[in-house]
């Protein structure tokens, strides 16, 4: 099975992934006209907003989730905060 | 529908230059993955009931809107009132003749397609005029003029008649290839 197309714009490739292995010609008035693989970030965003079936935002990875840990969780001691109930023997 | 009226000043005179671009797009209504429709909000702004902002989508390799290059300055739309509804009539001319062209013209007479036309001021307008939706599609009439050797070009003139199904499409257009 062929691979889905790759975006040539690095900003688009970092944030979005194609859902098709065919390099469709796409156009949006005043925004972009040309092959799907070469779409601009603005075009990619517009297509995702328009619920296109050719492109989607890349799902967040586990690595990304770990590096983006909320500040409150970073401050949490290992093992969590002990409550009186936890310390009962 | 009194809530949808608004004042109209010079700034609202949009797309006023006559005519449409000499390329028309179409696709069979039963071959869309999703044929998007207007999704007006709870308190819709003026025009929202006719604006389509989601993308029409397709499945299949290379599938998308077919494109016809028309004779320059022949693409136009007119409208009139019929039984208290707007009836829209689009017309365009294709140059030349061939078995493929004739076959397609004959097929159009009995097919149900959704059509897109681009305003002639395509550098400043971000919408296509759409004729047809999931419920109603334009009727098609075709005439042919073979001209003669002294003057003129062979032409197919296509007339689309659409009652109450004209919209403003702002989504992505995927082209057939």
PDB file of C-alpha atoms in Angstrom:
ATOM      1  CA  UNK A   1       0.000   0.000   0.000  1.00  0.00           C
ATOM      2  CA  UNK A   2       1.527   3.367  -1.013  1.00  0.00           C
ATOM      3  CA  UNK A   3       2.476   5.860   1.701  1.00  0.00           C
ATOM      4  CA  UNK A   4       0.454   8.987   2.247  1.00  0.00           C
ATOM      5  CA  UNK A   5       1.963  12.052   0.595  1.00  0.00           C
ATOM      6  CA  UNK A   6       4.527  14.157   2.425  1.00  0.00           C
ATOM      7  CA  UNK A   7       4.203  17.926   2.733  1.00  0.00           C
ATOM      8  CA  UNK A   8       7.151  19.890   1.398  1.00  0.00           C
ATOM      9  CA  UNK A   9       6.644  22.923   3.645  1.00  0.00           C
ATOM     10  CA  UNK A  10       8.446  22.100   6.923  1.00  0.00           C
ATOM     11  CA  UNK A  11       5.940  24.032   9.018  1.00  0.00           C
ATOM     12  CA  UNK A  12       3.051  22.129   7.463  1.00  0.00           C
ATOM     13  CA  UNK A  13       4.867  18.797   7.763  1.00  0.00           C
ATOM     14  CA  UNK A  14       5.560  19.381  11.451  1.00  0.00           C
ATOM     15  CA  UNK A  15       1.975  20.132  12.363  1.00  0.00           C
ATOM     16  CA  UNK A  16      -0.139  18.185   9.846  1.00  0.00           C
ATOM     17  CA  UNK A  17      -0.242  14.846   8.083  1.00  0.00           C
ATOM     18  CA  UNK A  18      -1.855  13.917   4.789  1.00  0.00           C
ATOM     19  CA  UNK A  19      -4.644  11.352   4.739  1.00  0.00           C
ATOM     20  CA  UNK A  20      -4.203  10.406   1.094  1.00  0.00           C
ATOM     21  CA  UNK A  21      -1.506   8.843  -1.058  1.00  0.00           C
ATOM     22  CA  UNK A  22      -2.582  10.943  -4.065  1.00  0.00           C
ATOM     23  CA  UNK A  23      -1.266  14.463  -4.627  1.00  0.00           C
ATOM     24  CA  UNK A  24      -4.612  16.114  -5.386  1.00  0.00           C
ATOM     25  CA  UNK A  25      -4.843  19.552  -6.924  1.00  0.00           C
ATOM     26  CA  UNK A  26      -6.568  21.792  -4.414  1.00  0.00           C
ATOM     27  CA  UNK A  27      -7.562  25.415  -4.476  1.00  0.00           C
ATOM     28  CA  UNK A  28      -9.051  27.969  -2.131  1.00  0.00           C
ATOM     29  CA  UNK A  29      -9.789  31.418  -3.473  1.00  0.00           C
ATOM     30  CA  UNK A  30      -7.213  34.015  -2.446  1.00  0.00           C
ATOM     31  CA  UNK A  31      -5.295  31.429  -0.405  1.00  0.00           C
ATOM     32  CA  UNK A  32      -3.649  28.702  -2.469  1.00  0.00           C
ATOM     33  CA  UNK A  33      -3.902  26.768  -5.719  1.00  0.00           C
ATOM     34  CA  UNK A  34      -1.727  23.799  -6.538  1.00  0.00           C
ATOM     35  CA  UNK A  35      -0.758  20.311  -5.418  1.00  0.00           C
ATOM     36  CA  UNK A  36      -1.680  19.157  -1.930  1.00  0.00           C
ATOM     37  CA  UNK A  37       1.946  18.344  -1.110  1.00  0.00           C
ATOM     38  CA  UNK A  38       2.978  21.994  -1.440  1.00  0.00           C
ATOM     39  CA  UNK A  39       0.186  23.663   0.547  1.00  0.00           C
ATOM     40  CA  UNK A  40       1.013  26.592   2.766  1.00  0.00           C
ATOM     41  CA  UNK A  41       0.403  26.693   6.525  1.00  0.00           C
ATOM     42  CA  UNK A  42      -2.586  28.979   5.999  1.00  0.00           C
ATOM     43  CA  UNK A  43      -4.093  26.592   3.469  1.00  0.00           C
ATOM     44  CA  UNK A  44      -3.489  23.612   5.758  1.00  0.00           C
ATOM     45  CA  UNK A  45      -5.213  25.367   8.633  1.00  0.00           C
ATOM     46  CA  UNK A  46      -8.146  26.348   6.417  1.00  0.00           C
ATOM     47  CA  UNK A  47      -8.546  22.791   5.132  1.00  0.00           C
ATOM     48  CA  UNK A  48      -8.527  21.340   8.631  1.00  0.00           C
ATOM     49  CA  UNK A  49     -11.045  23.942   9.755  1.00  0.00           C
ATOM     50  CA  UNK A  50     -13.179  23.052   6.709  1.00  0.00           C
ATOM     51  CA  UNK A  51     -13.142  19.371   7.767  1.00  0.00           C
ATOM     52  CA  UNK A  52     -11.216  18.242   4.700  1.00  0.00           C
ATOM     53  CA  UNK A  53     -10.648  14.488   4.443  1.00  0.00           C
ATOM     54  CA  UNK A  54      -7.195  15.038   2.885  1.00  0.00           C
ATOM     55  CA  UNK A  55      -5.335  16.375   5.917  1.00  0.00           C
ATOM     56  CA  UNK A  56      -5.404  16.423   9.706  1.00  0.00           C
ATOM     57  CA  UNK A  57      -3.388  17.781  12.587  1.00  0.00           C
ATOM     58  CA  UNK A  58      -0.759  15.342  13.786  1.00  0.00           C
ATOM     59  CA  UNK A  59      -1.867  13.680  17.015  1.00  0.00           C
ATOM     60  CA  UNK A  60       0.269  14.606  20.029  1.00  0.00           C
ATOM     61  CA  UNK A  61       2.908  11.920  20.806  1.00  0.00           C
ATOM     62  CA  UNK A  62       3.736  10.538  24.305  1.00  0.00           C
ATOM     63  CA  UNK A  63       7.122  12.305  24.078  1.00  0.00           C
ATOM     64  CA  UNK A  64       5.402  15.572  23.290  1.00  0.00           C
ATOM     65  CA  UNK A  65       3.001  15.057  26.210  1.00  0.00           C
ATOM     66  CA  UNK A  66       5.920  14.421  28.612  1.00  0.00           C
ATOM     67  CA  UNK A  67       7.855  17.497  27.523  1.00  0.00           C
ATOM     68  CA  UNK A  68       4.752  19.630  27.794  1.00  0.00           C
ATOM     69  CA  UNK A  69       3.971  18.525  31.371  1.00  0.00           C
ATOM     70  CA  UNK A  70       1.973  21.172  33.212  1.00  0.00           C
ATOM     71  CA  UNK A  71       3.935  23.201  35.789  1.00  0.00           C
ATOM     72  CA  UNK A  72       1.745  21.942  38.678  1.00  0.00           C
ATOM     73  CA  UNK A  73       2.604  18.332  37.842  1.00  0.00           C
ATOM     74  CA  UNK A  74       6.329  19.146  37.549  1.00  0.00           C
ATOM     75  CA  UNK A  75       6.241  20.523  41.128  1.00  0.00           C
ATOM     76  CA  UNK A  76       4.523  17.369  42.473  1.00  0.00           C
ATOM     77  CA  UNK A  77       6.882  15.200  44.587  1.00  0.00           C
ATOM     78  CA  UNK A  78       7.449  11.637  43.412  1.00  0.00           C
ATOM     79  CA  UNK A  79       4.763   9.351  44.820  1.00  0.00           C
ATOM     80  CA  UNK A  80       2.330  12.221  45.178  1.00  0.00           C
ATOM     81  CA  UNK A  81       1.297  14.210  48.216  1.00  0.00           C
ATOM     82  CA  UNK A  82       0.554  11.977  51.208  1.00  0.00           C
ATOM     83  CA  UNK A  83      -2.815  12.498  52.878  1.00  0.00           C
ATOM     84  CA  UNK A  84      -3.616  11.376  56.440  1.00  0.00           C
ATOM     85  CA  UNK A  85      -5.509   8.413  54.966  1.00  0.00           C
ATOM     86  CA  UNK A  86      -2.363   7.291  53.086  1.00  0.00           C
ATOM     87  CA  UNK A  87      -0.215   7.314  56.221  1.00  0.00           C
ATOM     88  CA  UNK A  88      -2.505   4.976  58.204  1.00  0.00           C
ATOM     89  CA  UNK A  89      -0.796   1.659  58.825  1.00  0.00           C
TER      90      UNK A  89
ATOM     91  CA  UNK B   1     -37.296  36.470   8.417  1.00  0.00           C
ATOM     92  CA  UNK B   2     -37.184  40.160   9.425  1.00  0.00           C
ATOM     93  CA  UNK B   3     -34.037  39.583  11.537  1.00  0.00           C
ATOM     94  CA  UNK B   4     -31.875  39.021   8.438  1.00  0.00           C
ATOM     95  CA  UNK B   5     -32.291  42.466   6.908  1.00  0.00           C
ATOM     96  CA  UNK B   6     -29.457  44.962   7.182  1.00  0.00           C
ATOM     97  CA  UNK B   7     -28.557  48.356   5.769  1.00  0.00           C
ATOM     98  CA  UNK B   8     -26.814  48.318   2.412  1.00  0.00           C
ATOM     99  CA  UNK B   9     -24.247  51.016   1.594  1.00  0.00           C
ATOM    100  CA  UNK B  10     -21.515  51.469  -0.992  1.00  0.00           C
ATOM    101  CA  UNK B  11     -19.205  49.128   0.927  1.00  0.00           C
ATOM    102  CA  UNK B  12     -21.749  46.350   0.423  1.00  0.00           C
ATOM    103  CA  UNK B  13     -21.604  46.612  -3.379  1.00  0.00           C
ATOM    104  CA  UNK B  14     -19.425  43.522  -3.646  1.00  0.00           C
ATOM    105  CA  UNK B  15     -18.605  41.506  -6.776  1.00  0.00           C
ATOM    106  CA  UNK B  16     -20.290  44.141  -8.914  1.00  0.00           C
ATOM    107  CA  UNK B  17     -18.200  43.728 -12.077  1.00  0.00           C
ATOM    108  CA  UNK B  18     -20.166  41.731 -14.607  1.00  0.00           C
ATOM    109  CA  UNK B  19     -19.581  38.130 -15.555  1.00  0.00           C
ATOM    110  CA  UNK B  20     -17.743  35.089 -14.305  1.00  0.00           C
ATOM    111  CA  UNK B  21     -14.407  33.435 -14.967  1.00  0.00           C
ATOM    112  CA  UNK B  22     -14.286  31.306 -18.096  1.00  0.00           C
ATOM    113  CA  UNK B  23     -13.929  28.062 -16.125  1.00  0.00           C
ATOM    114  CA  UNK B  24     -16.917  26.160 -14.734  1.00  0.00           C
ATOM    115  CA  UNK B  25     -16.634  23.212 -12.345  1.00  0.00           C
ATOM    116  CA  UNK B  26     -19.083  20.398 -11.727  1.00  0.00           C
ATOM    117  CA  UNK B  27     -19.441  17.005 -10.076  1.00  0.00           C
ATOM    118  CA  UNK B  28     -22.193  14.361  -9.914  1.00  0.00           C
ATOM    119  CA  UNK B  29     -24.268  14.888  -6.778  1.00  0.00           C
ATOM    120  CA  UNK B  30     -24.167  11.182  -5.858  1.00  0.00           C
ATOM    121  CA  UNK B  31     -20.360  10.941  -5.940  1.00  0.00           C
ATOM    122  CA  UNK B  32     -19.369  13.249  -3.098  1.00  0.00           C
ATOM    123  CA  UNK B  33     -17.933  11.894   0.113  1.00  0.00           C
ATOM    124  CA  UNK B  34     -19.417  14.918   1.856  1.00  0.00           C
ATOM    125  CA  UNK B  35     -21.464  17.578   0.059  1.00  0.00           C
ATOM    126  CA  UNK B  36     -21.207  20.350   2.626  1.00  0.00           C
ATOM    127  CA  UNK B  37     -24.100  22.667   3.315  1.00  0.00           C
ATOM    128  CA  UNK B  38     -24.677  25.985   5.102  1.00  0.00           C
ATOM    129  CA  UNK B  39     -24.494  25.730   8.884  1.00  0.00           C
ATOM    130  CA  UNK B  40     -25.885  29.022  10.151  1.00  0.00           C
ATOM    131  CA  UNK B  41     -25.268  29.798  13.810  1.00  0.00           C
ATOM    132  CA  UNK B  42     -27.995  30.346  16.416  1.00  0.00           C
ATOM    133  CA  UNK B  43     -28.077  34.053  15.586  1.00  0.00           C
ATOM    134  CA  UNK B  44     -27.007  33.984  11.945  1.00  0.00           C
ATOM    135  CA  UNK B  45     -25.380  36.979  10.339  1.00  0.00           C
ATOM    136  CA  UNK B  46     -26.854  38.292   7.108  1.00  0.00           C
ATOM    137  CA  UNK B  47     -26.044  35.842   4.302  1.00  0.00           C
ATOM    138  CA  UNK B  48     -25.074  32.920   6.535  1.00  0.00           C
ATOM    139  CA  UNK B  49     -27.957  30.739   5.401  1.00  0.00           C
ATOM    140  CA  UNK B  50     -26.425  30.669   1.913  1.00  0.00           C
ATOM    141  CA  UNK B  51     -22.723  30.380   2.769  1.00  0.00           C
ATOM    142  CA  UNK B  52     -20.960  27.012   2.727  1.00  0.00           C
ATOM    143  CA  UNK B  53     -17.708  27.148   4.678  1.00  0.00           C
ATOM    144  CA  UNK B  54     -16.945  23.436   5.137  1.00  0.00           C
ATOM    145  CA  UNK B  55     -15.164  21.567   2.349  1.00  0.00           C
ATOM    146  CA  UNK B  56     -16.876  19.372  -0.207  1.00  0.00           C
ATOM    147  CA  UNK B  57     -14.892  16.139  -0.039  1.00  0.00           C
ATOM    148  CA  UNK B  58     -14.396  13.121  -2.257  1.00  0.00           C
ATOM    149  CA  UNK B  59     -13.042   9.610  -2.018  1.00  0.00           C
ATOM    150  CA  UNK B  60     -10.976   7.819  -4.614  1.00  0.00           C
ATOM    151  CA  UNK B  61      -7.692   8.600  -6.292  1.00  0.00           C
ATOM    152  CA  UNK B  62      -7.773  11.823  -8.282  1.00  0.00           C
ATOM    153  CA  UNK B  63     -11.459  12.413  -7.646  1.00  0.00           C
ATOM    154  CA  UNK B  64     -12.766  15.957  -7.514  1.00  0.00           C
ATOM    155  CA  UNK B  65     -14.569  18.640  -9.445  1.00  0.00           C
ATOM    156  CA  UNK B  66     -14.374  18.389 -13.247  1.00  0.00           C
ATOM    157  CA  UNK B  67     -13.364  21.577 -15.009  1.00  0.00           C
ATOM    158  CA  UNK B  68     -14.579  23.018 -18.338  1.00  0.00           C
ATOM    159  CA  UNK B  69     -12.666  25.805 -20.049  1.00  0.00           C
ATOM    160  CA  UNK B  70     -15.296  28.028 -21.648  1.00  0.00           C
ATOM    161  CA  UNK B  71     -15.234  30.636 -24.351  1.00  0.00           C
ATOM    162  CA  UNK B  72     -14.110  33.978 -22.914  1.00  0.00           C
ATOM    163  CA  UNK B  73     -16.834  36.266 -21.608  1.00  0.00           C
ATOM    164  CA  UNK B  74     -19.640  33.746 -22.084  1.00  0.00           C
ATOM    165  CA  UNK B  75     -20.172  32.597 -18.514  1.00  0.00           C
ATOM    166  CA  UNK B  76     -23.062  34.395 -16.898  1.00  0.00           C
ATOM    167  CA  UNK B  77     -25.903  33.982 -14.435  1.00  0.00           C
ATOM    168  CA  UNK B  78     -29.371  35.548 -14.493  1.00  0.00           C
ATOM    169  CA  UNK B  79     -32.219  35.248 -12.004  1.00  0.00           C
ATOM    170  CA  UNK B  80     -35.966  35.793 -11.964  1.00  0.00           C
ATOM    171  CA  UNK B  81     -38.893  35.149  -9.663  1.00  0.00           C
ATOM    172  CA  UNK B  82     -41.043  32.072 -10.303  1.00  0.00           C
ATOM    173  CA  UNK B  83     -43.807  31.208  -7.840  1.00  0.00           C
ATOM    174  CA  UNK B  84     -42.214  33.425  -5.152  1.00  0.00           C
ATOM    175  CA  UNK B  85     -38.879  31.642  -5.470  1.00  0.00           C
ATOM    176  CA  UNK B  86     -35.696  32.659  -7.259  1.00  0.00           C
ATOM    177  CA  UNK B  87     -34.960  30.730 -10.416  1.00  0.00           C
ATOM    178  CA  UNK B  88     -31.334  31.042 -11.522  1.00  0.00           C
ATOM    179  CA  UNK B  89     -30.115  30.518 -15.037  1.00  0.00           C
ATOM    180  CA  UNK B  90     -26.418  30.060 -15.763  1.00  0.00           C
ATOM    181  CA  UNK B  91     -25.046  29.889 -19.263  1.00  0.00           C
ATOM    182  CA  UNK B  92     -21.654  29.177 -20.762  1.00  0.00           C
ATOM    183  CA  UNK B  93     -20.206  28.248 -24.147  1.00  0.00           C
ATOM    184  CA  UNK B  94     -17.713  25.530 -24.983  1.00  0.00           C
ATOM    185  CA  UNK B  95     -15.715  25.797 -28.178  1.00  0.00           C
ATOM    186  CA  UNK B  96     -15.196  22.906 -30.540  1.00  0.00           C
ATOM    187  CA  UNK B  97     -16.760  19.498 -31.050  1.00  0.00           C
ATOM    188  CA  UNK B  98     -15.657  15.912 -30.742  1.00  0.00           C
ATOM    189  CA  UNK B  99     -17.095  12.538 -29.814  1.00  0.00           C
ATOM    190  CA  UNK B 100     -16.002  13.083 -26.220  1.00  0.00           C
ATOM    191  CA  UNK B 101     -17.533  16.559 -26.044  1.00  0.00           C
ATOM    192  CA  UNK B 102     -20.790  15.463 -27.656  1.00  0.00           C
ATOM    193  CA  UNK B 103     -21.063  12.445 -25.374  1.00  0.00           C
ATOM    194  CA  UNK B 104     -20.554  14.583 -22.288  1.00  0.00           C
ATOM    195  CA  UNK B 105     -23.094  17.146 -23.478  1.00  0.00           C
ATOM    196  CA  UNK B 106     -25.652  14.401 -24.069  1.00  0.00           C
ATOM    197  CA  UNK B 107     -24.953  12.907 -20.639  1.00  0.00           C
ATOM    198  CA  UNK B 108     -25.477  16.284 -18.959  1.00  0.00           C
ATOM    199  CA  UNK B 109     -29.054  16.363 -20.237  1.00  0.00           C
ATOM    200  CA  UNK B 110     -30.047  13.603 -17.851  1.00  0.00           C
ATOM    201  CA  UNK B 111     -27.434  13.825 -15.101  1.00  0.00           C
ATOM    202  CA  UNK B 112     -27.626  15.493 -11.696  1.00  0.00           C
ATOM    203  CA  UNK B 113     -24.549  17.631 -11.059  1.00  0.00           C
ATOM    204  CA  UNK B 114     -23.519  20.348  -8.636  1.00  0.00           C
ATOM    205  CA  UNK B 115     -21.847  23.297 -10.373  1.00  0.00           C
ATOM    206  CA  UNK B 116     -19.352  25.945  -9.261  1.00  0.00           C
ATOM    207  CA  UNK B 117     -18.732  29.249 -11.034  1.00  0.00           C
ATOM    208  CA  UNK B 118     -16.008  31.733 -10.094  1.00  0.00           C
ATOM    209  CA  UNK B 119     -16.626  35.464 -10.069  1.00  0.00           C
ATOM    210  CA  UNK B 120     -14.787  37.369 -12.797  1.00  0.00           C
ATOM    211  CA  UNK B 121     -13.118  39.448 -10.072  1.00  0.00           C
ATOM    212  CA  UNK B 122     -11.365  36.332  -8.831  1.00  0.00           C
ATOM    213  CA  UNK B 123      -8.432  38.234  -7.350  1.00  0.00           C
ATOM    214  CA  UNK B 124     -10.538  39.791  -4.616  1.00  0.00           C
ATOM    215  CA  UNK B 125     -13.438  37.431  -4.052  1.00  0.00           C
ATOM    216  CA  UNK B 126     -13.021  34.315  -1.923  1.00  0.00           C
ATOM    217  CA  UNK B 127     -16.157  32.449  -2.968  1.00  0.00           C
ATOM    218  CA  UNK B 128     -17.576  30.374  -5.775  1.00  0.00           C
ATOM    219  CA  UNK B 129     -21.222  30.563  -6.760  1.00  0.00           C
ATOM    220  CA  UNK B 130     -22.669  27.081  -6.337  1.00  0.00           C
ATOM    221  CA  UNK B 131     -25.731  25.888  -8.232  1.00  0.00           C
ATOM    222  CA  UNK B 132     -27.293  22.738  -6.839  1.00  0.00           C
ATOM    223  CA  UNK B 133     -27.329  20.939  -3.521  1.00  0.00           C
ATOM    224  CA  UNK B 134     -28.087  17.450  -2.241  1.00  0.00           C
ATOM    225  CA  UNK B 135     -31.791  17.903  -2.911  1.00  0.00           C
ATOM    226  CA  UNK B 136     -31.960  19.906  -6.135  1.00  0.00           C
ATOM    227  CA  UNK B 137     -29.623  20.134  -9.099  1.00  0.00           C
ATOM    228  CA  UNK B 138     -29.844  22.385 -12.166  1.00  0.00           C
ATOM    229  CA  UNK B 139     -31.651  21.175 -15.260  1.00  0.00           C
ATOM    230  CA  UNK B 140     -29.452  21.298 -18.332  1.00  0.00           C
ATOM    231  CA  UNK B 141     -30.266  22.415 -21.862  1.00  0.00           C
ATOM    232  CA  UNK B 142     -27.684  22.225 -24.607  1.00  0.00           C
ATOM    233  CA  UNK B 143     -27.650  23.874 -28.019  1.00  0.00           C
ATOM    234  CA  UNK B 144     -25.032  23.450 -30.716  1.00  0.00           C
ATOM    235  CA  UNK B 145     -23.992  25.770 -33.521  1.00  0.00           C
ATOM    236  CA  UNK B 146     -21.685  24.312 -36.152  1.00  0.00           C
ATOM    237  CA  UNK B 147     -21.089  27.758 -37.752  1.00  0.00           C
ATOM    238  CA  UNK B 148     -19.785  27.724 -41.319  1.00  0.00           C
ATOM    239  CA  UNK B 149     -16.496  27.990 -43.114  1.00  0.00           C
ATOM    240  CA  UNK B 150     -16.900  31.705 -43.759  1.00  0.00           C
ATOM    241  CA  UNK B 151     -17.018  32.731 -40.129  1.00  0.00           C
ATOM    242  CA  UNK B 152     -17.589  31.561 -36.607  1.00  0.00           C
ATOM    243  CA  UNK B 153     -16.506  28.693 -34.392  1.00  0.00           C
ATOM    244  CA  UNK B 154     -18.317  25.506 -33.493  1.00  0.00           C
ATOM    245  CA  UNK B 155     -19.934  25.999 -30.113  1.00  0.00           C
ATOM    246  CA  UNK B 156     -21.944  24.167 -27.515  1.00  0.00           C
ATOM    247  CA  UNK B 157     -24.001  26.526 -25.374  1.00  0.00           C
ATOM    248  CA  UNK B 158     -25.052  25.052 -22.054  1.00  0.00           C
ATOM    249  CA  UNK B 159     -27.870  26.511 -19.991  1.00  0.00           C
ATOM    250  CA  UNK B 160     -28.369  25.495 -16.366  1.00  0.00           C
ATOM    251  CA  UNK B 161     -31.679  26.275 -14.660  1.00  0.00           C
ATOM    252  CA  UNK B 162     -31.734  26.021 -10.884  1.00  0.00           C
ATOM    253  CA  UNK B 163     -34.657  26.892  -8.632  1.00  0.00           C
ATOM    254  CA  UNK B 164     -33.818  28.074  -5.131  1.00  0.00           C
ATOM    255  CA  UNK B 165     -30.476  26.281  -4.910  1.00  0.00           C
ATOM    256  CA  UNK B 166     -27.807  28.952  -5.366  1.00  0.00           C
ATOM    257  CA  UNK B 167     -25.166  29.216  -2.665  1.00  0.00           C
ATOM    258  CA  UNK B 168     -21.805  30.820  -1.924  1.00  0.00           C
ATOM    259  CA  UNK B 169     -19.076  28.206  -1.508  1.00  0.00           C
ATOM    260  CA  UNK B 170     -16.005  29.260   0.480  1.00  0.00           C
ATOM    261  CA  UNK B 171     -14.417  25.865   1.008  1.00  0.00           C
ATOM    262  CA  UNK B 172     -11.561  24.016  -0.661  1.00  0.00           C
ATOM    263  CA  UNK B 173     -12.091  22.910  -4.245  1.00  0.00           C
ATOM    264  CA  UNK B 174     -10.469  19.575  -4.988  1.00  0.00           C
ATOM    265  CA  UNK B 175      -9.968  19.186  -8.718  1.00  0.00           C
ATOM    266  CA  UNK B 176     -10.364  15.989 -10.705  1.00  0.00           C
ATOM    267  CA  UNK B 177      -7.118  14.724 -12.212  1.00  0.00           C
TER     268      UNK B 177
END
